[in-house]
Amino acid sequence: MAMRKIAVVLAATGLGLAACGQSSGGGNGDTIELTITQNAIAGGKNAAAAGFVANWVIPKFEAAQKAKGKDVKVKFVPSGVDDEQYKTKLSLDLKSGKGADVIDIDGIWAGEFAQAGYIKPLADVVGPEAESWDGWSQIPESVQGLATYEGKKYALPIGTDGRVLYFNKTLFGKAGLPADWQPKSWQEIIDAGTKLKSSGVPVPIQINAGTAMGEATSMQGVLPLLAGAGGQVQQDGKWTGASQALKDALGLYQKIYGGGLGDPKLQQEAKGRDKSFQQFAEGKIGILMEGDYFWRGVVNPKDGVAPMDDRDQNVGYALIPAIEPGKGIRGQDFVSMSGGALRTVNPNSKHPKEAFELLAFTLSPEALKEETKDGNVRITPRTDVNKEILAGQPLLTFISEKVLPLTAYRPPVAVYPQVSVALQEATAAVVGGTAPDQAAADYQKKLEGIVGGAGNIAS
Amino acid sequence: MAQAISPPEVLDDKAPGRDRYSSDAAGLGRLRAGVFVAPALLLIAAFLVFPALWVLYLGLTNYRLTGAAAAEPRFVGLDNFLDAIANPTFWNSTWLTVQFVLGSAVIGQVVLGFTIAWLLRDRRGPLKRLVEGLVILAWILPSAVVSFLWVALLDRDGGTLNALLGIPGFPWLLDHPMLSIIIFNTWRGTAFSMMLYGAALGNVPPSHLESARLAGASGWQQLRDVVFPHIRGHILTNLLLISLWTFNDFSPFLLTAGGPDGRSEVLAVHVYKVALQSGELGYGAAVSTIILLINLVVAVFYLRLLRSKK
């Protein structure tokens, strides 16, 4: 263990970066010091979440602990970077035996973090109280599955989400398109894009592509399209290679970016996703495929990163259609992808029981209702809370009622993130001018190296 | 019984014990020197030799940032090195690094730095101070800060450069990523070369230049036959330092993140991406070792040149 720590520190030093972590200090006397981290920061990424933890969770939790006779001090460790950078920082923290006591991770990292020993089953870290937490009964089994790895619960799920096609109703009106637009095939998306282009919209369609966008390319790009063409990245234990579904998905990219309906440069820029958010808010993008985070954290008039004062009137949303009706996965007409974040206790925590209390407190009905006040609504993991807070929230009700029943999840295995990068590279190639068939063949070749040979691939 | 007392051996130069005493003294001296040098040697061993050997060792394993290989890395021999050699991205990065070093360090900073120093050599007053101040400003500002300034400067939408040139929408960082980072690095690093050459030019005896002028030498001939031979050592030292700095410079990541599509992924960025973004620490360590070897070759090459005509 000690050698591993030395190895990590030296590797980071040798590679020019130092691991910078925060650890829970023992504190003086009887004071228990806890830290909680999320990829959220005041005035920046996920500002509402950062503000909620700092201004509500911490004082309330500290007061509640004081009432129980415990002196607990909690510190929020903010972060406002790309998800990939957050993951790297977290990995280095955990590898060197540090990190905040309570940490948020993307559900898809659970497998590789568990395999590395960075996170451990909650029962092992905290004790039986983690299993007997009263909130579990309110969390649907599918959502619990996000936090489960090899049959053991590693975290509490924070919630789930879904993906849709957002569109700008003003631009649609100018192009003669309906305000209640709902395409039923990919061709209808292309047709709408063509009309938007004719009416002078600079970027008719924006579907994430390329490696600069990171996992956003997979979740809000190639994976929903793959599902719409009837494919899944992994099915029955085999990985999907250069299948017809993948070629179809890449073919749609070619139609959009090769046909002048999308901006290929936007897909290549280091901050392309942020820029696309800004451009949508400025009325330069007609159609954008995104998750409900876009509605909550980006164009949210209150504290989005690219706020739209007229969001509720001007931003429309539609289900993502299959390539043709009935041709999506499971024979569906419409498709989506869902993810979910997790919140867990750092196995390095000196106070795992108190850390779990803090974690559970953030997911108490009281906290979730408070967090989702004033338009900061999101789909929480708890059905008892969702019923109440989603009322009067058309987009989230739409996702909860119409999208979640037809959604799909990424394979919860450690190797997925590498497969995802290969998919991002395939889309980058197509946006850069490579033929879809060639990009699909190159993807399959890379996939063989990642998943352990052609025997694990179905074409 | 009285014993004859021999004279002390030390007094007898011929005595056999003389050498023994002398070597004792030398040994003591060496020991004392060793005690003084030991802390420095320990620091070098701890912070230079050991990490380098450790990175070399990591390069021989399949160590990863996450997943099973993070918990239990496996020895894979030279696989990572062979993978790097077979990886087109590695060669692409090597070629881009060569362009980066040749373009911004060798051509950009040396030529520009010398030119500014030469033009300012006999000048005094506010103009000289202004030029020096502007050039040095680029050098003293943190690279993260100036990188972000340049991103804003070169941005295709609303970038200052496009506004000044009247070419809105021109994607500098996307269409010419290497040219952009070469210009950036030249701008940032020229101050060091300028200051070094400014000091070196002060050592060129004015009488030599005067003689050359009287003999009818042109400006170029004065530079070639009088100035350059005098400051040869400075030029080579400058080349060595800025080549190595540029070779290992990470600021291209802040400008372009290595993109688009790897078109500015110099080796330092390549290592960051594979090791810390993709989490392949073993492979990253192998590439780091290769970079270290290339640096050593470059350093030895320059040092030999430096010593060759001393």
mmCIF file of C-alpha atoms in Angstrom, chain B:
data_model
loop_
_atom_site.group_PDB
_atom_site.id
_atom_site.type_symbol
_atom_site.label_atom_id
_atom_site.label_comp_id
_atom_site.label_asym_id
_atom_site.label_seq_id
_atom_site.Cartn_x
_atom_site.Cartn_y
_atom_site.Cartn_z
ATOM 1 C CA MET B 1 65.797 -0.973 29.951
ATOM 2 C CA ALA B 2 65.670 2.154 28.005
ATOM 3 C CA GLN B 3 64.310 1.863 24.591
ATOM 4 C CA ALA B 4 65.570 3.944 21.741
ATOM 5 C CA ILE B 5 62.966 6.379 20.704
ATOM 6 C CA SER B 6 62.621 6.554 16.997
ATOM 7 C CA PRO B 7 62.057 9.941 15.488
ATOM 8 C CA PRO B 8 58.495 10.493 14.506
ATOM 9 C CA GLU B 9 57.816 8.980 11.120
ATOM 10 C CA VAL B 10 56.280 12.135 9.926
ATOM 11 C CA LEU B 11 59.546 13.901 10.108
ATOM 12 C CA ASP B 12 61.215 11.439 7.835
ATOM 13 C CA ASP B 13 60.240 11.926 4.265
ATOM 14 C CA LYS B 14 61.752 8.618 3.366
ATOM 15 C CA ALA B 15 60.067 6.693 6.119
ATOM 16 C CA PRO B 16 57.579 4.080 4.896
ATOM 17 C CA GLY B 17 54.895 5.474 7.175
ATOM 18 C CA ARG B 18 54.873 8.783 5.326
ATOM 19 C CA ASP B 19 52.527 7.568 2.609
ATOM 20 C CA ARG B 20 50.279 5.943 5.119
ATOM 21 C CA TYR B 21 49.890 9.175 7.058
ATOM 22 C CA SER B 22 49.355 11.093 3.851
ATOM 23 C CA SER B 23 46.637 8.745 2.665
ATOM 24 C CA ASP B 24 44.970 8.981 6.072
ATOM 25 C CA ALA B 25 44.871 12.748 5.737
ATOM 26 C CA ALA B 26 43.519 12.509 2.239
ATOM 27 C CA GLY B 27 40.979 9.977 3.381
ATOM 28 C CA LEU B 28 39.900 12.296 6.160
ATOM 29 C CA GLY B 29 39.642 15.101 3.635
ATOM 30 C CA ARG B 30 37.551 12.955 1.352
ATOM 31 C CA LEU B 31 35.341 11.932 4.236
ATOM 32 C CA ARG B 32 34.877 15.558 5.203
ATOM 33 C CA ALA B 33 34.083 16.467 1.601
ATOM 34 C CA GLY B 34 31.708 13.539 1.445
ATOM 35 C CA VAL B 35 29.864 14.790 4.517
ATOM 36 C CA PHE B 36 29.455 18.200 2.936
ATOM 37 C CA VAL B 37 28.353 16.850 -0.425
ATOM 38 C CA ALA B 38 26.099 14.115 0.939
ATOM 39 C CA PRO B 39 22.977 16.259 1.432
ATOM 40 C CA ALA B 40 23.158 17.466 -2.151
ATOM 41 C CA LEU B 41 23.718 13.938 -3.421
ATOM 42 C CA LEU B 42 20.840 12.661 -1.337
ATOM 43 C CA LEU B 43 18.557 15.354 -2.724
ATOM 44 C CA ILE B 44 19.609 14.549 -6.275
ATOM 45 C CA ALA B 45 19.059 10.855 -5.626
ATOM 46 C CA ALA B 46 15.677 11.433 -3.996
ATOM 47 C CA PHE B 47 14.236 13.962 -6.417
ATOM 48 C CA LEU B 48 15.993 13.157 -9.676
ATOM 49 C CA VAL B 49 17.490 9.703 -9.882
ATOM 50 C CA PHE B 50 14.878 7.763 -7.955
ATOM 51 C CA PRO B 51 11.843 9.316 -9.720
ATOM 52 C CA ALA B 52 13.517 8.763 -13.091
ATOM 53 C CA LEU B 53 14.173 5.118 -12.244
ATOM 54 C CA TRP B 54 10.642 4.795 -10.884
ATOM 55 C CA VAL B 55 9.128 6.199 -14.069
ATOM 56 C CA LEU B 56 11.310 3.765 -16.019
ATOM 57 C CA TYR B 57 9.971 0.934 -13.863
ATOM 58 C CA LEU B 58 6.359 2.089 -14.274
ATOM 59 C CA GLY B 59 6.950 2.077 -18.008
ATOM 60 C CA LEU B 60 7.541 -1.653 -17.732
ATOM 61 C CA THR B 61 4.133 -2.274 -16.147
ATOM 62 C CA ASN B 62 0.503 -1.998 -17.262
ATOM 63 C CA TYR B 63 -0.208 0.471 -14.434
ATOM 64 C CA ARG B 64 -3.440 2.476 -14.909
ATOM 65 C CA LEU B 65 -5.132 5.358 -13.153
ATOM 66 C CA THR B 66 -8.328 3.343 -12.638
ATOM 67 C CA GLY B 67 -9.569 -0.212 -13.024
ATOM 68 C CA ALA B 68 -7.978 -3.489 -11.974
ATOM 69 C CA ALA B 69 -4.498 -2.514 -13.191
ATOM 70 C CA ALA B 70 -4.526 0.403 -10.751
ATOM 71 C CA ALA B 71 -4.812 -1.994 -7.827
ATOM 72 C CA GLU B 72 -2.527 -4.719 -9.145
ATOM 73 C CA PRO B 73 -0.234 -3.598 -11.950
ATOM 74 C CA ARG B 74 1.476 -6.343 -13.924
ATOM 75 C CA PHE B 75 5.024 -6.398 -15.307
ATOM 76 C CA VAL B 76 4.763 -6.279 -19.107
ATOM 77 C CA GLY B 77 8.398 -5.874 -20.093
ATOM 78 C CA LEU B 78 8.989 -3.620 -23.060
ATOM 79 C CA ASP B 79 5.381 -3.802 -24.318
ATOM 80 C CA ASN B 80 4.663 -0.121 -23.602
ATOM 81 C CA PHE B 81 7.812 0.983 -25.413
ATOM 82 C CA LEU B 82 6.962 -1.238 -28.387
ATOM 83 C CA ASP B 83 3.374 0.058 -28.338
ATOM 84 C CA ALA B 84 4.684 3.631 -28.426
ATOM 85 C CA ILE B 85 6.956 2.863 -31.352
ATOM 86 C CA ALA B 86 4.068 1.201 -33.206
ATOM 87 C CA ASN B 87 1.658 4.030 -32.353
ATOM 88 C CA PRO B 88 1.165 6.551 -35.179
ATOM 89 C CA THR B 89 -0.018 9.131 -32.605
ATOM 90 C CA PHE B 90 3.362 8.940 -30.866
ATOM 91 C CA TRP B 91 5.203 9.575 -34.124
ATOM 92 C CA ASN B 92 2.788 12.346 -35.034
ATOM 93 C CA SER B 93 3.506 13.934 -31.635
ATOM 94 C CA THR B 94 7.250 13.524 -32.093
ATOM 95 C CA TRP B 95 7.115 15.216 -35.496
ATOM 96 C CA LEU B 96 4.972 18.049 -34.121
ATOM 97 C CA THR B 97 7.435 18.480 -31.249
ATOM 98 C CA VAL B 98 10.303 18.761 -33.710
ATOM 99 C CA GLN B 99 8.338 21.467 -35.561
ATOM 100 C CA PHE B 100 7.597 23.191 -32.269
ATOM 101 C CA VAL B 101 11.244 23.207 -31.147
ATOM 102 C CA LEU B 102 12.660 24.156 -34.539
ATOM 103 C CA GLY B 103 9.989 26.758 -35.196
ATOM 104 C CA SER B 104 9.642 28.517 -31.895
ATOM 105 C CA ALA B 105 12.936 27.862 -30.112
ATOM 106 C CA VAL B 106 15.621 27.552 -32.749
ATOM 107 C CA ILE B 107 14.248 29.901 -35.386
ATOM 108 C CA GLY B 108 11.788 32.049 -33.489
ATOM 109 C CA GLN B 109 13.375 32.844 -30.166
ATOM 110 C CA VAL B 110 17.042 32.732 -31.186
ATOM 111 C CA VAL B 111 16.639 34.804 -34.344
ATOM 112 C CA LEU B 112 14.097 37.215 -32.925
ATOM 113 C CA GLY B 113 15.847 37.503 -29.565
ATOM 114 C CA PHE B 114 19.180 38.203 -31.226
ATOM 115 C CA THR B 115 17.661 40.649 -33.696
ATOM 116 C CA ILE B 116 16.017 42.710 -30.955
ATOM 117 C CA ALA B 117 19.180 42.637 -28.835
ATOM 118 C CA TRP B 118 21.267 43.700 -31.869
ATOM 119 C CA LEU B 119 18.940 46.540 -32.790
ATOM 120 C CA LEU B 120 18.834 47.798 -29.220
ATOM 121 C CA ARG B 121 22.562 47.363 -28.491
ATOM 122 C CA ASP B 122 23.639 50.993 -28.697
ATOM 123 C CA ARG B 123 20.350 52.603 -27.909
ATOM 124 C CA ARG B 124 19.378 54.353 -24.738
ATOM 125 C CA GLY B 125 16.247 56.065 -23.602
ATOM 126 C CA PRO B 126 12.512 55.400 -23.489
ATOM 127 C CA LEU B 127 12.201 53.408 -26.742
ATOM 128 C CA LYS B 128 14.665 50.799 -25.549
ATOM 129 C CA ARG B 129 13.003 50.604 -22.160
ATOM 130 C CA LEU B 130 9.560 50.277 -23.758
ATOM 131 C CA VAL B 131 10.613 47.444 -26.096
ATOM 132 C CA GLU B 132 12.460 45.636 -23.329
ATOM 133 C CA GLY B 133 9.530 46.100 -20.978
ATOM 134 C CA LEU B 134 7.016 44.733 -23.486
ATOM 135 C CA VAL B 135 9.152 41.735 -24.346
ATOM 136 C CA ILE B 136 9.965 40.924 -20.739
ATOM 137 C CA LEU B 137 6.308 41.231 -19.766
ATOM 138 C CA ALA B 138 5.589 38.170 -21.906
ATOM 139 C CA TRP B 139 8.274 36.294 -20.021
ATOM 140 C CA ILE B 140 7.266 37.158 -16.473
ATOM 141 C CA LEU B 141 3.517 36.567 -16.734
ATOM 142 C CA PRO B 142 2.411 33.051 -15.718
ATOM 143 C CA SER B 143 2.023 30.825 -18.776
ATOM 144 C CA ALA B 144 -1.539 29.848 -17.794
ATOM 145 C CA VAL B 145 -2.561 33.506 -17.795
ATOM 146 C CA VAL B 146 -0.948 34.375 -21.119
ATOM 147 C CA SER B 147 -2.246 31.167 -22.689
ATOM 148 C CA PHE B 148 -5.810 32.147 -21.890
ATOM 149 C CA LEU B 149 -5.134 35.641 -23.184
ATOM 150 C CA TRP B 150 -3.932 34.164 -26.447
ATOM 151 C CA VAL B 151 -6.941 31.881 -26.692
ATOM 152 C CA ALA B 152 -9.110 35.011 -26.437
ATOM 153 C CA LEU B 153 -6.848 36.848 -28.870
ATOM 154 C CA LEU B 154 -7.008 34.084 -31.479
ATOM 155 C CA ASP B 155 -10.637 33.057 -30.948
ATOM 156 C CA ARG B 156 -12.509 32.807 -34.208
ATOM 157 C CA ASP B 157 -15.640 34.474 -32.845
ATOM 158 C CA GLY B 158 -14.917 37.781 -31.208
ATOM 159 C CA GLY B 159 -11.142 37.265 -31.114
ATOM 160 C CA THR B 160 -9.102 40.478 -31.035
ATOM 161 C CA LEU B 161 -6.779 39.433 -33.845
ATOM 162 C CA ASN B 162 -9.636 38.723 -36.249
ATOM 163 C CA ALA B 163 -11.214 42.045 -35.321
ATOM 164 C CA LEU B 164 -7.952 43.882 -35.994
ATOM 165 C CA LEU B 165 -7.370 42.091 -39.286
ATOM 166 C CA GLY B 166 -11.002 42.386 -40.311
ATOM 167 C CA ILE B 167 -11.406 38.636 -40.869
ATOM 168 C CA PRO B 168 -14.211 37.597 -38.490
ATOM 169 C CA GLY B 169 -14.665 33.878 -38.134
ATOM 170 C CA PHE B 170 -11.136 32.909 -39.106
ATOM 171 C CA PRO B 171 -10.291 29.845 -36.982
ATOM 172 C CA TRP B 172 -6.592 30.320 -36.135
ATOM 173 C CA LEU B 173 -6.408 27.667 -33.464
ATOM 174 C CA LEU B 174 -8.373 25.175 -35.551
ATOM 175 C CA ASP B 175 -6.943 25.683 -39.011
ATOM 176 C CA HIS B 176 -3.372 26.543 -37.966
ATOM 177 C CA PRO B 177 -2.883 25.067 -34.515
ATOM 178 C CA MET B 178 0.881 24.480 -34.812
ATOM 179 C CA LEU B 179 1.556 27.879 -36.328
ATOM 180 C CA SER B 180 -0.474 29.454 -33.516
ATOM 181 C CA ILE B 181 1.443 27.727 -30.733
ATOM 182 C CA ILE B 182 4.797 28.391 -32.442
ATOM 183 C CA ILE B 183 4.009 32.111 -32.644
ATOM 184 C CA PHE B 184 2.779 32.073 -29.057
ATOM 185 C CA ASN B 185 5.904 30.349 -27.734
ATOM 186 C CA THR B 186 8.183 32.612 -29.753
ATOM 187 C CA TRP B 187 6.425 35.656 -28.340
ATOM 188 C CA ARG B 188 6.624 34.311 -24.807
ATOM 189 C CA GLY B 189 10.213 33.100 -24.832
ATOM 190 C CA THR B 190 11.966 35.794 -26.861
ATOM 191 C CA ALA B 191 12.697 37.867 -23.750
ATOM 192 C CA PHE B 192 15.089 35.276 -22.360
ATOM 193 C CA SER B 193 17.091 35.128 -25.590
ATOM 194 C CA MET B 194 17.030 38.907 -25.940
ATOM 195 C CA MET B 195 18.440 39.439 -22.452
ATOM 196 C CA LEU B 196 21.078 36.767 -22.919
ATOM 197 C CA TYR B 197 22.226 38.193 -26.248
ATOM 198 C CA GLY B 198 22.074 41.728 -24.887
ATOM 199 C CA ALA B 199 24.567 40.724 -22.195
ATOM 200 C CA ALA B 200 26.698 38.770 -24.680
ATOM 201 C CA LEU B 201 26.898 41.657 -27.147
ATOM 202 C CA GLY B 202 28.286 43.841 -24.371
ATOM 203 C CA ASN B 203 31.322 41.555 -24.327
ATOM 204 C CA VAL B 204 32.162 42.020 -28.009
ATOM 205 C CA PRO B 205 35.131 44.440 -28.008
ATOM 206 C CA PRO B 206 34.034 47.635 -29.808
ATOM 207 C CA SER B 207 37.588 47.925 -31.196
ATOM 208 C CA HIS B 208 37.138 44.683 -33.148
ATOM 209 C CA LEU B 209 33.933 45.947 -34.716
ATOM 210 C CA GLU B 210 35.566 49.273 -35.412
ATOM 211 C CA SER B 211 38.500 47.550 -37.129
ATOM 212 C CA ALA B 212 36.122 45.484 -39.220
ATOM 213 C CA ARG B 213 34.213 48.597 -40.222
ATOM 214 C CA LEU B 214 37.437 50.387 -41.194
ATOM 215 C CA ALA B 215 38.438 47.348 -43.220
ATOM 216 C CA GLY B 216 35.200 47.818 -45.175
ATOM 217 C CA ALA B 217 33.256 44.833 -43.778
ATOM 218 C CA SER B 218 29.522 44.947 -44.428
ATOM 219 C CA GLY B 219 27.046 44.656 -41.567
ATOM 220 C CA TRP B 220 26.546 40.951 -42.277
ATOM 221 C CA GLN B 221 30.320 40.388 -42.471
ATOM 222 C CA GLN B 222 30.789 42.117 -39.114
ATOM 223 C CA LEU B 223 28.165 39.819 -37.600
ATOM 224 C CA ARG B 224 29.568 36.683 -39.203
ATOM 225 C CA ASP B 225 33.269 37.285 -38.630
ATOM 226 C CA VAL B 226 33.342 39.310 -35.424
ATOM 227 C CA VAL B 227 30.132 39.022 -33.421
ATOM 228 C CA PHE B 228 29.107 35.393 -33.877
ATOM 229 C CA PRO B 229 32.530 33.899 -33.062
ATOM 230 C CA HIS B 230 32.557 35.987 -29.889
ATOM 231 C CA ILE B 231 29.128 34.918 -28.682
ATOM 232 C CA ARG B 232 29.175 31.341 -29.997
ATOM 233 C CA GLY B 233 29.069 29.940 -26.472
ATOM 234 C CA HIS B 234 26.069 32.085 -25.587
ATOM 235 C CA ILE B 235 24.214 31.012 -28.712
ATOM 236 C CA LEU B 236 24.743 27.331 -28.018
ATOM 237 C CA THR B 237 23.866 27.626 -24.330
ATOM 238 C CA ASN B 238 20.729 29.539 -25.286
ATOM 239 C CA LEU B 239 19.825 26.937 -27.903
ATOM 240 C CA LEU B 240 20.284 24.101 -25.417
ATOM 241 C CA LEU B 241 18.159 25.715 -22.720
ATOM 242 C CA ILE B 242 15.271 26.879 -24.865
ATOM 243 C CA SER B 243 15.225 23.666 -26.917
ATOM 244 C CA LEU B 244 14.799 21.617 -23.763
ATOM 245 C CA TRP B 245 12.235 24.012 -22.305
ATOM 246 C CA THR B 246 10.234 23.994 -25.499
ATOM 247 C CA PHE B 247 10.516 20.233 -25.811
ATOM 248 C CA ASN B 248 8.868 19.803 -22.419
ATOM 249 C CA ASP B 249 6.494 22.769 -22.624
ATOM 250 C CA PHE B 250 2.901 22.037 -21.696
ATOM 251 C CA SER B 251 1.367 25.371 -22.670
ATOM 252 C CA PRO B 252 0.146 24.065 -26.085
ATOM 253 C CA PHE B 253 -2.426 22.128 -24.056
ATOM 254 C CA LEU B 254 -3.834 25.375 -22.694
ATOM 255 C CA LEU B 255 -4.135 26.810 -26.201
ATOM 256 C CA THR B 256 -5.499 23.914 -28.205
ATOM 257 C CA ALA B 257 -5.722 20.894 -25.857
ATOM 258 C CA GLY B 258 -3.673 19.082 -28.514
ATOM 259 C CA GLY B 259 -6.459 19.441 -31.056
ATOM 260 C CA PRO B 260 -8.089 19.575 -33.373
ATOM 261 C CA ASP B 261 -7.785 15.831 -33.892
ATOM 262 C CA GLY B 262 -4.250 15.673 -32.519
ATOM 263 C CA ARG B 263 -2.884 18.282 -34.926
ATOM 264 C CA SER B 264 -1.057 20.090 -32.097
ATOM 265 C CA GLU B 265 -0.542 17.149 -29.762
ATOM 266 C CA VAL B 266 3.158 17.660 -28.992
ATOM 267 C CA LEU B 267 4.836 15.003 -26.832
ATOM 268 C CA ALA B 268 4.231 16.785 -23.508
ATOM 269 C CA VAL B 269 0.507 16.952 -24.329
ATOM 270 C CA HIS B 270 0.519 13.369 -25.620
ATOM 271 C CA VAL B 271 1.898 12.144 -22.279
ATOM 272 C CA TYR B 272 -0.711 14.124 -20.353
ATOM 273 C CA LYS B 273 -3.532 12.793 -22.497
ATOM 274 C CA VAL B 274 -2.564 9.133 -22.380
ATOM 275 C CA ALA B 275 -1.401 9.098 -18.764
ATOM 276 C CA LEU B 276 -3.812 11.357 -16.962
ATOM 277 C CA GLN B 277 -6.831 11.716 -19.239
ATOM 278 C CA SER B 278 -6.982 8.135 -20.512
ATOM 279 C CA GLY B 279 -5.365 6.844 -17.319
ATOM 280 C CA GLU B 280 -2.687 4.697 -18.986
ATOM 281 C CA LEU B 281 0.074 5.521 -16.500
ATOM 282 C CA GLY B 282 2.358 2.670 -17.602
ATOM 283 C CA TYR B 283 2.263 3.707 -21.237
ATOM 284 C CA GLY B 284 2.636 7.362 -20.240
ATOM 285 C CA ALA B 285 5.685 6.511 -18.140
ATOM 286 C CA ALA B 286 7.219 4.685 -21.113
ATOM 287 C CA VAL B 287 6.714 7.723 -23.349
ATOM 288 C CA SER B 288 8.137 9.945 -20.581
ATOM 289 C CA THR B 289 11.241 7.768 -20.512
ATOM 290 C CA ILE B 290 11.598 8.088 -24.280
ATOM 291 C CA ILE B 291 11.265 11.876 -23.939
ATOM 292 C CA LEU B 292 13.968 11.851 -21.265
ATOM 293 C CA LEU B 293 16.261 9.929 -23.597
ATOM 294 C CA ILE B 294 15.601 12.354 -26.463
ATOM 295 C CA ASN B 295 16.357 15.259 -24.106
ATOM 296 C CA LEU B 296 19.634 13.633 -23.112
ATOM 297 C CA VAL B 297 20.612 13.153 -26.761
ATOM 298 C CA VAL B 298 19.800 16.802 -27.529
ATOM 299 C CA ALA B 299 21.740 17.979 -24.465
ATOM 300 C CA VAL B 300 24.796 15.875 -25.309
ATOM 301 C CA PHE B 301 24.703 17.112 -28.912
ATOM 302 C CA TYR B 302 24.710 20.764 -27.850
ATOM 303 C CA LEU B 303 27.307 20.268 -25.132
ATOM 304 C CA ARG B 304 29.652 18.607 -27.627
ATOM 305 C CA LEU B 305 29.171 21.498 -30.007
ATOM 306 C CA LEU B 306 29.832 23.895 -27.167
ATOM 307 C CA ARG B 307 33.081 22.201 -26.220
ATOM 308 C CA SER B 308 34.280 21.369 -29.701
ATOM 309 C CA LYS B 309 36.123 24.618 -30.388
ATOM 310 C CA LYS B 310 36.822 25.924 -26.935
#
